Amino acid sequence: LTAAVAAAVISYLAASISRYRKSITLYLAELSRIESRNLLYLNNLVDLIRETMETAAISGENPILLVKRLKKNFSVQHSNVESLIRTLPALADVTCSGLITCLRARFPMLTENDIMFISMSALKFDQNCIDYAFGYGNVRTYYNKRHEIRKKMGIPDNILFEDYIATVIDELVLSK
C-alpha cells in the first residue's frame, strides 16, 4: 500500500469511529431518559398505592371498597387487593436498585411474606398500611414480624430495621 492509500484508510476509519461514537452516545442518552421516565412512573405508582392504602387503613375502610378504589385509581383488573399488593416486591426491586433480588440471594430463608414486609418498608409504607395489608390485629403483631425478620437477617439490635434496609439500598446504588 502507498502512504496516501494508508492515510485515506486511516482517515475513513477515524471518521467512522467518530460517527459510531456519537450514535452510541445519543443512544445511551435516550436510554437514560427512558429509564428516568420509567422510574418516575413507578415511584408515582408506589406513592398512589401507599396513599390509597394509608387512607383505607386509617379510616378502617372495608377491604371490598378498597379494591374498588384501587381498580378505579389504577385502571387494573385485580380481583382483590392481594393481587395488587403482590406486585410490590417487583416495584421495590426496580425502584430500590435491586434490593429484593439482593436480599433473596443473601437470605434464602426469607419467606414471601417476609419479602412483602421488607418491600413495603423499603417503599416507605407506614405501619398502619402494613398492618392493614397483612391483616395484623394490633401493633404487637407488626413488631413481632419485624423482629422475626431481623433475626433471620442477623441485624444487630443496635441497628434499626429501616436503617439496615436503607444501608443495603445505598450499597446497591454505589455498586452500580
Coordinates of C-alpha atoms in Angstrom, one line a residue:
L1 CA 0.0 0.0 0.0
T2 CA 1.1 3.5 -0.6
A3 CA 1.3 6.1 2.1
A4 CA -1.6 8.0 0.5
V5 CA -3.9 5.0 0.5
A6 CA -3.0 4.1 4.1
A7 CA -3.6 7.7 5.1
A8 CA -7.0 7.6 3.4
V9 CA -8.0 4.3 5.0
I10 CA -7.0 5.6 8.5
S11 CA -8.9 8.9 7.9
Y12 CA -12.0 6.9 6.8
L13 CA -11.8 4.6 9.8
A14 CA -11.3 7.6 12.2
A15 CA -14.4 9.3 10.8
S16 CA -16.5 6.1 11.0
I17 CA -15.4 5.5 14.6
S18 CA -16.4 9.1 15.4
R19 CA -19.8 8.7 13.8
Y20 CA -20.4 5.4 15.7
R21 CA -19.3 7.0 19.0
K22 CA -21.8 9.9 18.5
S23 CA -24.5 7.4 17.7
I24 CA -23.7 5.3 20.8
T25 CA -23.6 8.4 23.0
L26 CA -27.1 9.5 21.7
Y27 CA -28.5 6.0 22.1
L28 CA -27.2 5.9 25.7
A29 CA -28.6 9.3 26.5
E30 CA -32.0 8.2 25.2
L31 CA -31.9 5.0 27.2
S32 CA -31.1 7.1 30.3
R33 CA -34.1 9.4 29.6
I34 CA -36.4 6.4 29.1
E35 CA -35.1 4.8 32.4
S36 CA -35.7 8.0 34.3
R37 CA -39.3 8.3 33.0
N38 CA -40.0 4.7 33.8
L39 CA -38.5 5.1 37.3
L40 CA -40.6 8.3 37.9
Y41 CA -43.7 6.4 36.7
L42 CA -43.0 3.5 39.1
N43 CA -42.3 5.9 42.0
N44 CA -45.6 7.7 41.3
L45 CA -47.4 4.3 41.2
V46 CA -45.9 3.3 44.6
D47 CA -47.0 6.7 46.0
L48 CA -50.5 6.2 44.8
I49 CA -50.7 2.7 46.2
R50 CA -49.3 3.9 49.5
E51 CA -51.7 6.8 49.7
T52 CA -54.7 4.7 48.9
M53 CA -53.8 2.0 51.4
E54 CA -52.9 4.5 54.2
T55 CA -56.3 6.2 53.7
A56 CA -58.0 2.8 53.9
A57 CA -56.0 1.8 57.0
I58 CA -56.7 5.0 58.8
S59 CA -60.4 5.1 58.0
G60 CA -60.9 1.4 58.6
E61 CA -62.4 1.1 55.2
N62 CA -64.0 -2.1 54.1
P63 CA -61.5 -4.2 52.0
I64 CA -64.0 -4.6 49.2
L65 CA -64.3 -0.8 48.9
L66 CA -60.5 -0.5 48.9
V67 CA -60.3 -2.9 46.0
K68 CA -62.9 -0.8 44.1
R69 CA -60.9 2.3 44.8
L70 CA -57.6 0.7 43.7
K71 CA -59.3 -0.5 40.5
K72 CA -60.6 3.0 39.8
N73 CA -57.2 4.7 40.6
F74 CA -55.0 2.3 38.7
S75 CA -57.4 1.1 35.9
V76 CA -56.4 -2.5 36.6
Q77 CA -58.5 -5.6 36.8
H78 CA -57.4 -7.3 40.0
S79 CA -59.9 -9.5 41.7
N80 CA -58.7 -8.5 45.1
V81 CA -56.3 -6.3 46.9
E82 CA -53.8 -9.1 47.5
S83 CA -53.1 -9.5 43.8
L84 CA -52.2 -5.8 43.5
I85 CA -50.1 -5.9 46.7
R86 CA -48.2 -8.9 45.3
T87 CA -46.7 -6.6 42.7
L88 CA -44.9 -4.5 45.4
P89 CA -41.8 -6.7 45.6
A90 CA -41.2 -6.2 41.9
L91 CA -41.7 -2.4 42.3
A92 CA -39.4 -2.3 45.3
D93 CA -36.8 -4.3 43.3
V94 CA -36.9 -1.8 40.4
T95 CA -37.1 1.4 42.5
C96 CA -34.7 0.4 45.2
S97 CA -31.8 -0.7 42.9
G98 CA -32.3 -4.4 43.1
L99 CA -33.0 -4.6 46.9
I100 CA -35.3 -7.6 46.7
T101 CA -33.1 -9.7 44.4
C102 CA -30.1 -8.9 46.7
L103 CA -32.0 -9.9 49.9
R104 CA -33.3 -13.1 48.3
A105 CA -29.7 -14.1 47.4
R106 CA -28.2 -13.1 50.8
F107 CA -31.0 -14.5 52.9
P108 CA -32.7 -17.5 51.1
M109 CA -34.6 -18.3 54.3
L110 CA -36.9 -15.3 53.9
T111 CA -40.4 -16.2 53.1
E112 CA -42.7 -14.4 50.6
N113 CA -44.4 -12.7 53.5
D114 CA -41.0 -11.5 54.8
I115 CA -40.2 -10.2 51.3
M116 CA -43.5 -8.4 51.1
F117 CA -43.0 -6.9 54.6
I118 CA -39.5 -5.7 53.6
S119 CA -40.8 -4.4 50.2
M120 CA -43.5 -2.3 51.9
S121 CA -40.9 -1.0 54.4
A122 CA -38.5 -0.1 51.7
L123 CA -41.2 1.7 49.7
K124 CA -41.9 3.7 52.9
F125 CA -45.3 2.3 53.7
D126 CA -46.2 3.2 57.2
Q127 CA -47.0 0.7 60.0
N128 CA -50.8 1.2 59.7
C129 CA -50.6 0.4 56.0
I130 CA -48.5 -2.8 56.6
D131 CA -50.9 -3.9 59.4
Y132 CA -53.8 -3.4 57.0
A133 CA -52.2 -5.3 54.2
F134 CA -51.3 -8.3 56.4
G135 CA -54.4 -8.2 58.5
Y136 CA -52.5 -7.6 61.7
G137 CA -54.9 -7.0 64.6
N138 CA -52.5 -5.0 66.8
V139 CA -49.2 -3.2 66.9
R140 CA -47.5 -6.1 68.7
T141 CA -48.0 -8.4 65.7
Y142 CA -46.2 -5.8 63.4
Y143 CA -43.3 -5.5 65.8
N144 CA -43.1 -9.3 66.3
K145 CA -42.9 -9.8 62.5
R146 CA -40.3 -7.2 62.1
H147 CA -38.2 -8.8 64.9
E148 CA -38.6 -12.2 63.3
I149 CA -37.2 -10.8 60.0
R150 CA -34.4 -9.0 61.8
K151 CA -33.4 -12.3 63.4
K152 CA -33.4 -14.2 60.1
M153 CA -31.3 -11.5 58.5
G154 CA -28.9 -11.2 61.5
I155 CA -29.4 -7.5 62.0
P156 CA -27.8 -6.4 65.3
D157 CA -30.0 -4.9 68.0
N158 CA -28.3 -1.5 67.8
I159 CA -29.3 -1.0 64.2
L160 CA -32.8 -0.1 63.2
F161 CA -34.5 -2.3 60.7
E162 CA -35.3 0.6 58.4
D163 CA -31.7 1.9 58.7
Y164 CA -30.4 -1.5 57.7
I165 CA -32.6 -1.6 54.6
A166 CA -31.6 2.0 53.7
T167 CA -27.9 1.0 54.0
V168 CA -28.3 -2.0 51.7
I169 CA -30.0 0.2 49.1
D170 CA -27.2 2.7 49.4
E171 CA -24.7 -0.1 48.8
L172 CA -26.6 -1.3 45.8
V173 CA -26.7 2.3 44.3
L174 CA -23.0 2.7 44.8
S175 CA -22.2 -0.7 43.3
K176 CA -24.0 0.2 40.0

